[in-house]
Amino acid sequence: MLVLDAVDAGYDSSQVLSGMTLSVGAHEVVSLIGRNGMGKSTTVRTIMGLLPARRGRILLDGRDLAGLAPNRIARMGIGLVPEGRRIFGSLSVEENLLATARAPSTSASGWSIDRVHALFPRLRERRTQSARTLSGGEQQMLAIARALMTNPRLLVLDEATEGLAPLIRGEIWACLQMLKDEGQTILVIDKNLDEMAMLVDRHHIVEKGRVVWQGTPQELDARPEVAQRFLGV
Ligand SMILES: Nc1ncnc2c1ncn2[C@@H]1O[C@H](COP(=O)(O)OP(=O)(O)OP(=O)(O)O)[C@@H](O)[C@H]1O
Ligand SMILES: [Mg+2]
């Protein structure tokens, strides 16, 4: 579904991604893991068209994304849950959901407010409340729900469990597992390796802007020296 082929990207004079190569197949759950500042969020920004790829290609279902505006890329079917959530604090929970809602590309199984409420009952209870008054966990649920309302073919989550208590993280993982069981394709960035092991089909370790190792969570478990060297765990 998504292919990055030898992508370079960065900010002004600093190059962050250097030969980033990655692919995500339909219905797959793929991770980017790695230490702070290695280029995971920069990869996401480049996929979304917020940063230009200076070299290499990014393909979504075979279509080159080069030069397309971020809203265009989002409309092609990539739903982003950005680092730091970025919900609209002054809007109500319901307004946040409606602000990004988009009809599904196929008529089958589209996301609606009702379906999002079934997934996150707490968003129903708080639907008229302004988003800034939600707890951190509820804000994260809203950020995920908002991305789902765009009916993405690929859901991208950048540190969706950051700063949340273990119980709330568990709720987020359970929700992602449900989405996976329905066939949702997911690219997930997270630091909680143990918690994501059930969900992820294939890890990618990012080091200095490129993938230096990939394999299943089980394969990573069997290679403690890899985790030690690239993740410091
Ligand atoms: N807007 C920016 N302008 C300049 N440099 C930036 C900018 N954003 C990130 N960088 C730099 O790019 C590098 C990669 O950052 P990035 O945010 O992609 O890392 P990351 O892997 O997501 O890290 P973390 O795990 O901390 O979220 C870092 O050296 C960072 O300082
Ligand atoms: Mg990041």
PDB file of C-alpha atoms and ligand atoms in Angstrom:
ATOM      1  CA  MET A   1       0.000   0.000   0.000  1.00  0.00           C
ATOM      2  CA  LEU A   2       2.700   2.485   1.081  1.00  0.00           C
ATOM      3  CA  VAL A   3       6.273   2.369  -0.175  1.00  0.00           C
ATOM      4  CA  LEU A   4       9.158   4.670   0.724  1.00  0.00           C
ATOM      5  CA  ASP A   5      12.099   4.083  -1.540  1.00  0.00           C
ATOM      6  CA  ALA A   6      15.449   5.605  -0.519  1.00  0.00           C
ATOM      7  CA  VAL A   7      13.929   8.852   0.732  1.00  0.00           C
ATOM      8  CA  ASP A   8      16.082  11.765   1.891  1.00  0.00           C
ATOM      9  CA  ALA A   9      14.449  14.667   3.719  1.00  0.00           C
ATOM     10  CA  GLY A  10      15.249  17.241   6.372  1.00  0.00           C
ATOM     11  CA  TYR A  11      14.928  20.783   7.612  1.00  0.00           C
ATOM     12  CA  ASP A  12      16.760  23.638   5.904  1.00  0.00           C
ATOM     13  CA  SER A  13      20.416  22.671   5.946  1.00  0.00           C
ATOM     14  CA  SER A  14      20.034  19.599   8.154  1.00  0.00           C
ATOM     15  CA  GLN A  15      19.376  16.273   6.514  1.00  0.00           C
ATOM     16  CA  VAL A  16      17.429  13.939   8.800  1.00  0.00           C
ATOM     17  CA  LEU A  17      16.219  11.105   6.560  1.00  0.00           C
ATOM     18  CA  SER A  18      18.922   9.458   4.564  1.00  0.00           C
ATOM     19  CA  GLY A  19      17.874   6.532   2.424  1.00  0.00           C
ATOM     20  CA  MET A  20      14.667   5.779   4.335  1.00  0.00           C
ATOM     21  CA  THR A  21      13.171   2.633   2.812  1.00  0.00           C
ATOM     22  CA  LEU A  22       9.993   1.116   4.163  1.00  0.00           C
ATOM     23  CA  SER A  23       6.868  -0.638   2.984  1.00  0.00           C
ATOM     24  CA  VAL A  24       3.468  -1.225   4.537  1.00  0.00           C
ATOM     25  CA  GLY A  25       1.230  -3.872   2.959  1.00  0.00           C
ATOM     26  CA  ALA A  26      -2.569  -3.826   3.038  1.00  0.00           C
ATOM     27  CA  HIS A  27      -3.946  -5.008   6.430  1.00  0.00           C
ATOM     28  CA  GLU A  28      -0.474  -4.993   7.909  1.00  0.00           C
ATOM     29  CA  VAL A  29       0.509  -3.324  11.191  1.00  0.00           C
ATOM     30  CA  VAL A  30       4.026  -1.994  10.881  1.00  0.00           C
ATOM     31  CA  SER A  31       6.044  -0.051  13.451  1.00  0.00           C
ATOM     32  CA  LEU A  32       8.812   2.516  13.437  1.00  0.00           C
ATOM     33  CA  ILE A  33      10.835   2.301  16.619  1.00  0.00           C
ATOM     34  CA  GLY A  34      14.114   3.862  17.647  1.00  0.00           C
ATOM     35  CA  ARG A  35      15.705   6.317  19.993  1.00  0.00           C
ATOM     36  CA  ASN A  36      14.743   9.991  20.263  1.00  0.00           C
ATOM     37  CA  GLY A  37      15.631  12.199  17.319  1.00  0.00           C
ATOM     38  CA  MET A  38      16.301   9.363  14.856  1.00  0.00           C
ATOM     39  CA  GLY A  39      13.751  10.602  12.326  1.00  0.00           C
ATOM     40  CA  LYS A  40      10.502   8.752  13.032  1.00  0.00           C
ATOM     41  CA  SER A  41       8.294  11.842  13.138  1.00  0.00           C
ATOM     42  CA  THR A  42      10.226  13.309  10.223  1.00  0.00           C
ATOM     43  CA  THR A  43       9.328  10.176   8.249  1.00  0.00           C
ATOM     44  CA  VAL A  44       5.665  10.782   9.066  1.00  0.00           C
ATOM     45  CA  ARG A  45       5.891  14.461   8.071  1.00  0.00           C
ATOM     46  CA  THR A  46       7.496  13.487   4.773  1.00  0.00           C
ATOM     47  CA  ILE A  47       4.832  10.862   4.031  1.00  0.00           C
ATOM     48  CA  MET A  48       2.106  13.453   4.725  1.00  0.00           C
ATOM     49  CA  GLY A  49       3.722  16.002   2.397  1.00  0.00           C
ATOM     50  CA  LEU A  50       4.543  18.420   5.219  1.00  0.00           C
ATOM     51  CA  LEU A  51       8.208  18.106   4.264  1.00  0.00           C
ATOM     52  CA  PRO A  52       9.400  17.492   0.706  1.00  0.00           C
ATOM     53  CA  ALA A  53      11.349  14.353  -0.147  1.00  0.00           C
ATOM     54  CA  ARG A  54      14.652  15.619  -1.535  1.00  0.00           C
ATOM     55  CA  ARG A  55      15.504  12.290  -3.057  1.00  0.00           C
ATOM     56  CA  GLY A  56      13.759   8.945  -3.486  1.00  0.00           C
ATOM     57  CA  ARG A  57      10.081   8.168  -3.971  1.00  0.00           C
ATOM     58  CA  ILE A  58       6.966   7.759  -1.846  1.00  0.00           C
ATOM     59  CA  LEU A  59       4.188   5.696  -3.418  1.00  0.00           C
ATOM     60  CA  LEU A  60       0.645   5.107  -2.171  1.00  0.00           C
ATOM     61  CA  ASP A  61      -0.931   2.216  -4.072  1.00  0.00           C
ATOM     62  CA  GLY A  62       1.612   2.841  -6.795  1.00  0.00           C
ATOM     63  CA  ARG A  63       0.881   6.582  -7.061  1.00  0.00           C
ATOM     64  CA  ASP A  64       3.815   8.915  -6.557  1.00  0.00           C
ATOM     65  CA  LEU A  65       3.065  11.459  -3.810  1.00  0.00           C
ATOM     66  CA  ALA A  66       5.839  13.856  -4.875  1.00  0.00           C
ATOM     67  CA  GLY A  67       4.719  17.462  -4.844  1.00  0.00           C
ATOM     68  CA  LEU A  68       1.192  16.786  -3.564  1.00  0.00           C
ATOM     69  CA  ALA A  69      -0.177  19.069  -0.838  1.00  0.00           C
ATOM     70  CA  PRO A  70      -0.782  17.556   2.620  1.00  0.00           C
ATOM     71  CA  ASN A  71      -4.581  17.842   2.357  1.00  0.00           C
ATOM     72  CA  ARG A  72      -4.465  16.046  -0.961  1.00  0.00           C
ATOM     73  CA  ILE A  73      -2.393  13.226   0.522  1.00  0.00           C
ATOM     74  CA  ALA A  74      -4.784  12.984   3.475  1.00  0.00           C
ATOM     75  CA  ARG A  75      -7.700  12.737   1.054  1.00  0.00           C
ATOM     76  CA  MET A  76      -5.961   9.934  -0.793  1.00  0.00           C
ATOM     77  CA  GLY A  77      -6.480   7.870   2.335  1.00  0.00           C
ATOM     78  CA  ILE A  78      -3.834   8.515   4.978  1.00  0.00           C
ATOM     79  CA  GLY A  79      -5.221   9.399   8.419  1.00  0.00           C
ATOM     80  CA  LEU A  80      -2.718  10.888  10.855  1.00  0.00           C
ATOM     81  CA  VAL A  81      -2.782  10.897  14.647  1.00  0.00           C
ATOM     82  CA  PRO A  82       0.063  13.376  15.090  1.00  0.00           C
ATOM     83  CA  GLU A  83       2.666  13.570  17.817  1.00  0.00           C
ATOM     84  CA  GLY A  84       1.149  15.739  20.565  1.00  0.00           C
ATOM     85  CA  ARG A  85      -2.459  15.026  19.469  1.00  0.00           C
ATOM     86  CA  ARG A  86      -3.233  18.495  18.025  1.00  0.00           C
ATOM     87  CA  ILE A  87      -6.959  18.391  18.604  1.00  0.00           C
ATOM     88  CA  PHE A  88      -8.963  21.627  18.299  1.00  0.00           C
ATOM     89  CA  GLY A  89      -9.194  22.648  21.967  1.00  0.00           C
ATOM     90  CA  SER A  90     -11.873  25.306  21.552  1.00  0.00           C
ATOM     91  CA  LEU A  91     -14.185  23.028  19.572  1.00  0.00           C
ATOM     92  CA  SER A  92     -16.475  20.494  21.192  1.00  0.00           C
ATOM     93  CA  VAL A  93     -15.703  16.799  20.959  1.00  0.00           C
ATOM     94  CA  GLU A  94     -18.401  16.372  18.331  1.00  0.00           C
ATOM     95  CA  GLU A  95     -17.187  19.380  16.317  1.00  0.00           C
ATOM     96  CA  ASN A  96     -13.677  17.922  16.290  1.00  0.00           C
ATOM     97  CA  LEU A  97     -15.070  14.726  14.789  1.00  0.00           C
ATOM     98  CA  LEU A  98     -17.223  16.487  12.199  1.00  0.00           C
ATOM     99  CA  ALA A  99     -14.404  18.864  11.203  1.00  0.00           C
ATOM    100  CA  THR A 100     -12.489  16.088   9.462  1.00  0.00           C
ATOM    101  CA  ALA A 101     -15.323  13.709   8.543  1.00  0.00           C
ATOM    102  CA  ARG A 102     -15.189  12.478   4.997  1.00  0.00           C
ATOM    103  CA  ALA A 103     -17.251   9.961   3.074  1.00  0.00           C
ATOM    104  CA  PRO A 104     -15.544   6.592   2.634  1.00  0.00           C
ATOM    105  CA  SER A 105     -14.077   5.797  -0.750  1.00  0.00           C
ATOM    106  CA  THR A 106     -16.130   2.603  -0.842  1.00  0.00           C
ATOM    107  CA  SER A 107     -19.669   2.524   0.508  1.00  0.00           C
ATOM    108  CA  ALA A 108     -18.907  -0.395   2.808  1.00  0.00           C
ATOM    109  CA  SER A 109     -18.085   0.030   6.495  1.00  0.00           C
ATOM    110  CA  GLY A 110     -17.566   3.776   6.676  1.00  0.00           C
ATOM    111  CA  TRP A 111     -16.884   5.487   9.988  1.00  0.00           C
ATOM    112  CA  SER A 112     -19.710   7.555  11.456  1.00  0.00           C
ATOM    113  CA  ILE A 113     -20.119   9.401  14.745  1.00  0.00           C
ATOM    114  CA  ASP A 114     -22.189   6.448  16.012  1.00  0.00           C
ATOM    115  CA  ARG A 115     -19.512   3.941  15.148  1.00  0.00           C
ATOM    116  CA  VAL A 116     -16.791   6.083  16.739  1.00  0.00           C
ATOM    117  CA  HIS A 117     -18.961   6.399  19.867  1.00  0.00           C
ATOM    118  CA  ALA A 118     -19.300   2.626  20.007  1.00  0.00           C
ATOM    119  CA  LEU A 119     -15.498   2.329  19.902  1.00  0.00           C
ATOM    120  CA  PHE A 120     -14.950   5.115  22.467  1.00  0.00           C
ATOM    121  CA  PRO A 121     -18.102   5.401  24.637  1.00  0.00           C
ATOM    122  CA  ARG A 122     -16.473   8.182  26.644  1.00  0.00           C
ATOM    123  CA  LEU A 123     -16.500  10.457  23.614  1.00  0.00           C
ATOM    124  CA  ARG A 124     -20.282  10.082  23.481  1.00  0.00           C
ATOM    125  CA  GLU A 125     -20.601  11.082  27.140  1.00  0.00           C
ATOM    126  CA  ARG A 126     -18.434  14.139  26.510  1.00  0.00           C
ATOM    127  CA  ARG A 127     -19.630  15.091  23.049  1.00  0.00           C
ATOM    128  CA  THR A 128     -20.710  18.666  23.915  1.00  0.00           C
ATOM    129  CA  GLN A 129     -17.675  19.389  26.099  1.00  0.00           C
ATOM    130  CA  SER A 130     -14.862  21.509  24.650  1.00  0.00           C
ATOM    131  CA  ALA A 131     -11.948  19.287  23.718  1.00  0.00           C
ATOM    132  CA  ARG A 132      -9.412  21.098  25.910  1.00  0.00           C
ATOM    133  CA  THR A 133     -11.333  20.026  29.022  1.00  0.00           C
ATOM    134  CA  LEU A 134     -10.826  16.313  28.242  1.00  0.00           C
ATOM    135  CA  SER A 135      -8.262  14.227  30.108  1.00  0.00           C
ATOM    136  CA  GLY A 136      -5.070  13.295  28.261  1.00  0.00           C
ATOM    137  CA  GLY A 137      -6.379   9.821  27.494  1.00  0.00           C
ATOM    138  CA  GLU A 138      -9.682  11.162  26.242  1.00  0.00           C
ATOM    139  CA  GLN A 139      -7.875  13.690  24.042  1.00  0.00           C
ATOM    140  CA  GLN A 140      -5.852  10.850  22.552  1.00  0.00           C
ATOM    141  CA  MET A 141      -9.020   8.857  21.902  1.00  0.00           C
ATOM    142  CA  LEU A 142     -10.462  11.929  20.207  1.00  0.00           C
ATOM    143  CA  ALA A 143      -7.345  12.285  18.041  1.00  0.00           C
ATOM    144  CA  ILE A 144      -7.704   8.650  16.942  1.00  0.00           C
ATOM    145  CA  ALA A 145     -11.446   8.991  16.410  1.00  0.00           C
ATOM    146  CA  ARG A 146     -10.887  12.138  14.345  1.00  0.00           C
ATOM    147  CA  ALA A 147      -8.429  10.310  12.101  1.00  0.00           C
ATOM    148  CA  LEU A 148     -10.886   7.420  11.699  1.00  0.00           C
ATOM    149  CA  MET A 149     -13.628   9.841  10.619  1.00  0.00           C
ATOM    150  CA  THR A 150     -11.592  10.481   7.468  1.00  0.00           C
ATOM    151  CA  ASN A 151     -12.013   6.779   6.633  1.00  0.00           C
ATOM    152  CA  PRO A 152      -8.293   6.260   6.111  1.00  0.00           C
ATOM    153  CA  ARG A 153      -6.975   3.256   4.282  1.00  0.00           C
ATOM    154  CA  LEU A 154      -3.741   3.780   6.195  1.00  0.00           C
ATOM    155  CA  LEU A 155      -3.862   4.975   9.801  1.00  0.00           C
ATOM    156  CA  VAL A 156      -0.608   6.541  11.058  1.00  0.00           C
ATOM    157  CA  LEU A 157      -0.101   6.985  14.815  1.00  0.00           C
ATOM    158  CA  ASP A 158       2.869   8.987  16.106  1.00  0.00           C
ATOM    159  CA  GLU A 159       3.371   8.283  19.848  1.00  0.00           C
ATOM    160  CA  ALA A 160      -0.318   7.791  20.568  1.00  0.00           C
ATOM    161  CA  THR A 161       0.315   6.430  24.068  1.00  0.00           C
ATOM    162  CA  GLU A 162       2.868   9.052  25.133  1.00  0.00           C
ATOM    163  CA  GLY A 163       2.272  10.428  28.598  1.00  0.00           C
ATOM    164  CA  LEU A 164      -0.703   8.184  29.329  1.00  0.00           C
ATOM    165  CA  ALA A 165      -1.220   5.955  32.377  1.00  0.00           C
ATOM    166  CA  PRO A 166      -0.851   2.185  31.838  1.00  0.00           C
ATOM    167  CA  LEU A 167      -4.591   1.564  32.077  1.00  0.00           C
ATOM    168  CA  ILE A 168      -5.376   4.168  29.413  1.00  0.00           C
ATOM    169  CA  ARG A 169      -2.545   2.876  27.201  1.00  0.00           C
ATOM    170  CA  GLY A 170      -4.185  -0.534  27.492  1.00  0.00           C
ATOM    171  CA  GLU A 171      -7.451   0.929  26.204  1.00  0.00           C
ATOM    172  CA  ILE A 172      -5.668   2.481  23.223  1.00  0.00           C
ATOM    173  CA  TRP A 173      -3.927  -0.810  22.380  1.00  0.00           C
ATOM    174  CA  ALA A 174      -7.217  -2.710  22.663  1.00  0.00           C
ATOM    175  CA  CYS A 175      -8.830  -0.252  20.283  1.00  0.00           C
ATOM    176  CA  LEU A 176      -5.982  -0.598  17.770  1.00  0.00           C
ATOM    177  CA  GLN A 177      -6.231  -4.384  18.030  1.00  0.00           C
ATOM    178  CA  MET A 178      -9.933  -4.152  17.187  1.00  0.00           C
ATOM    179  CA  LEU A 179      -9.131  -2.000  14.169  1.00  0.00           C
ATOM    180  CA  LYS A 180      -6.476  -4.466  13.062  1.00  0.00           C
ATOM    181  CA  ASP A 181      -8.934  -7.353  13.393  1.00  0.00           C
ATOM    182  CA  GLU A 182     -11.216  -5.455  11.007  1.00  0.00           C
ATOM    183  CA  GLY A 183      -8.381  -5.242   8.497  1.00  0.00           C
ATOM    184  CA  GLN A 184      -7.212  -1.667   9.102  1.00  0.00           C
ATOM    185  CA  THR A 185      -3.701  -0.993   7.806  1.00  0.00           C
ATOM    186  CA  ILE A 186      -1.636   0.785  10.480  1.00  0.00           C
ATOM    187  CA  LEU A 187       1.783   2.459  10.748  1.00  0.00           C
ATOM    188  CA  VAL A 188       2.525   2.931  14.446  1.00  0.00           C
ATOM    189  CA  ILE A 189       5.342   4.779  16.189  1.00  0.00           C
ATOM    190  CA  ASP A 190       5.664   4.053  19.881  1.00  0.00           C
ATOM    191  CA  LYS A 191       8.155   3.493  22.663  1.00  0.00           C
ATOM    192  CA  ASN A 192       6.232   0.791  24.554  1.00  0.00           C
ATOM    193  CA  LEU A 193       7.755  -2.211  22.822  1.00  0.00           C
ATOM    194  CA  ASP A 194       6.292  -4.841  25.115  1.00  0.00           C
ATOM    195  CA  GLU A 195       2.797  -3.446  24.872  1.00  0.00           C
ATOM    196  CA  MET A 196       2.831  -3.210  21.095  1.00  0.00           C
ATOM    197  CA  ALA A 197       4.257  -6.702  20.513  1.00  0.00           C
ATOM    198  CA  MET A 198       0.795  -8.290  20.223  1.00  0.00           C
ATOM    199  CA  LEU A 199      -0.346  -5.776  17.640  1.00  0.00           C
ATOM    200  CA  VAL A 200       2.654  -5.334  15.367  1.00  0.00           C
ATOM    201  CA  ASP A 201       3.419  -7.654  12.446  1.00  0.00           C
ATOM    202  CA  ARG A 202       6.781  -6.108  11.625  1.00  0.00           C
ATOM    203  CA  HIS A 203       9.054  -3.697  13.473  1.00  0.00           C
ATOM    204  CA  HIS A 204      11.411  -1.269  11.746  1.00  0.00           C
ATOM    205  CA  ILE A 205      14.253   0.134  13.793  1.00  0.00           C
ATOM    206  CA  VAL A 206      15.162   3.653  12.681  1.00  0.00           C
ATOM    207  CA  GLU A 207      18.689   4.912  13.268  1.00  0.00           C
ATOM    208  CA  LYS A 208      19.935   8.223  11.867  1.00  0.00           C
ATOM    209  CA  GLY A 209      17.156   8.527   9.323  1.00  0.00           C
ATOM    210  CA  ARG A 210      17.096   5.036   7.900  1.00  0.00           C
ATOM    211  CA  VAL A 211      15.863   1.548   8.702  1.00  0.00           C
ATOM    212  CA  VAL A 212      18.721  -0.524  10.113  1.00  0.00           C
ATOM    213  CA  TRP A 213      16.801  -3.642  11.155  1.00  0.00           C
ATOM    214  CA  GLN A 214      13.380  -5.106  10.508  1.00  0.00           C
ATOM    215  CA  GLY A 215      11.622  -8.201  11.759  1.00  0.00           C
ATOM    216  CA  THR A 216       8.755  -9.530  13.848  1.00  0.00           C
ATOM    217  CA  PRO A 217       8.456  -8.760  17.555  1.00  0.00           C
ATOM    218  CA  GLN A 218       9.471 -12.378  18.211  1.00  0.00           C
ATOM    219  CA  GLU A 219      12.598 -11.985  16.090  1.00  0.00           C
ATOM    220  CA  LEU A 220      13.472  -8.816  17.984  1.00  0.00           C
ATOM    221  CA  ASP A 221      12.982 -10.641  21.285  1.00  0.00           C
ATOM    222  CA  ALA A 222      15.471 -13.234  20.116  1.00  0.00           C
ATOM    223  CA  ARG A 223      18.068 -10.533  19.316  1.00  0.00           C
ATOM    224  CA  PRO A 224      18.769  -8.717  22.603  1.00  0.00           C
ATOM    225  CA  GLU A 225      21.979  -7.275  21.136  1.00  0.00           C
ATOM    226  CA  VAL A 226      19.945  -5.490  18.434  1.00  0.00           C
ATOM    227  CA  ALA A 227      17.618  -3.950  21.013  1.00  0.00           C
ATOM    228  CA  GLN A 228      20.607  -3.020  23.154  1.00  0.00           C
ATOM    229  CA  ARG A 229      22.479  -1.379  20.301  1.00  0.00           C
ATOM    230  CA  PHE A 230      19.674   0.557  18.615  1.00  0.00           C
ATOM    231  CA  LEU A 231      17.045   1.000  21.293  1.00  0.00           C
ATOM    232  CA  GLY A 232      19.154   1.060  24.435  1.00  0.00           C
ATOM    233  CA  VAL A 233      16.934  -1.492  26.181  1.00  0.00           C
TER     234      VAL A 233
HETATM  235  N1  LIG B   1      11.100  21.527  12.726  1.00  0.00           N
HETATM  236  C1  LIG B   1      12.369  21.106  12.819  1.00  0.00           C
HETATM  237  N2  LIG B   1      13.401  21.893  12.419  1.00  0.00           N
HETATM  238  C2  LIG B   1      14.687  21.467  12.489  1.00  0.00           C
HETATM  239  N3  LIG B   1      15.054  20.260  12.947  1.00  0.00           N
HETATM  240  C3  LIG B   1      14.086  19.438  13.358  1.00  0.00           C
HETATM  241  C4  LIG B   1      12.700  19.798  13.313  1.00  0.00           C
HETATM  242  N4  LIG B   1      11.972  18.772  13.782  1.00  0.00           N
HETATM  243  C5  LIG B   1      12.843  17.804  14.110  1.00  0.00           C
HETATM  244  N5  LIG B   1      14.113  18.198  13.848  1.00  0.00           N
HETATM  245  C6  LIG B   1      15.340  17.391  14.062  1.00  0.00           C
HETATM  246  O1  LIG B   1      15.271  16.241  13.243  1.00  0.00           O
HETATM  247  C7  LIG B   1      15.790  15.105  13.924  1.00  0.00           C
HETATM  248  C8  LIG B   1      14.765  13.994  13.927  1.00  0.00           C
HETATM  249  O2  LIG B   1      13.623  14.407  14.657  1.00  0.00           O
HETATM  250  P1  LIG B   1      12.288  13.547  14.706  1.00  0.00           P
HETATM  251  O3  LIG B   1      11.264  14.408  15.381  1.00  0.00           O
HETATM  252  O4  LIG B   1      11.972  13.025  13.379  1.00  0.00           O
HETATM  253  O5  LIG B   1      12.740  12.352  15.665  1.00  0.00           O
HETATM  254  P2  LIG B   1      11.900  11.174  16.309  1.00  0.00           P
HETATM  255  O6  LIG B   1      12.557   9.910  15.912  1.00  0.00           O
HETATM  256  O7  LIG B   1      10.458  11.342  16.016  1.00  0.00           O
HETATM  257  O8  LIG B   1      12.178  11.408  17.870  1.00  0.00           O
HETATM  258  P3  LIG B   1      11.234  11.229  19.161  1.00  0.00           P
HETATM  259  O9  LIG B   1      11.315   9.776  19.508  1.00  0.00           O
HETATM  260  O10 LIG B   1      11.876  12.091  20.195  1.00  0.00           O
HETATM  261  O11 LIG B   1       9.849  11.691  18.802  1.00  0.00           O
HETATM  262  C9  LIG B   1      16.178  15.597  15.312  1.00  0.00           C
HETATM  263  O12 LIG B   1      17.552  15.842  15.304  1.00  0.00           O
HETATM  264  C10 LIG B   1      15.397  16.871  15.478  1.00  0.00           C
HETATM  265  O13 LIG B   1      16.090  17.774  16.310  1.00  0.00           O
HETATM  266 MG    MG B   2       8.815  11.761  17.148  1.00  0.00          MG
END
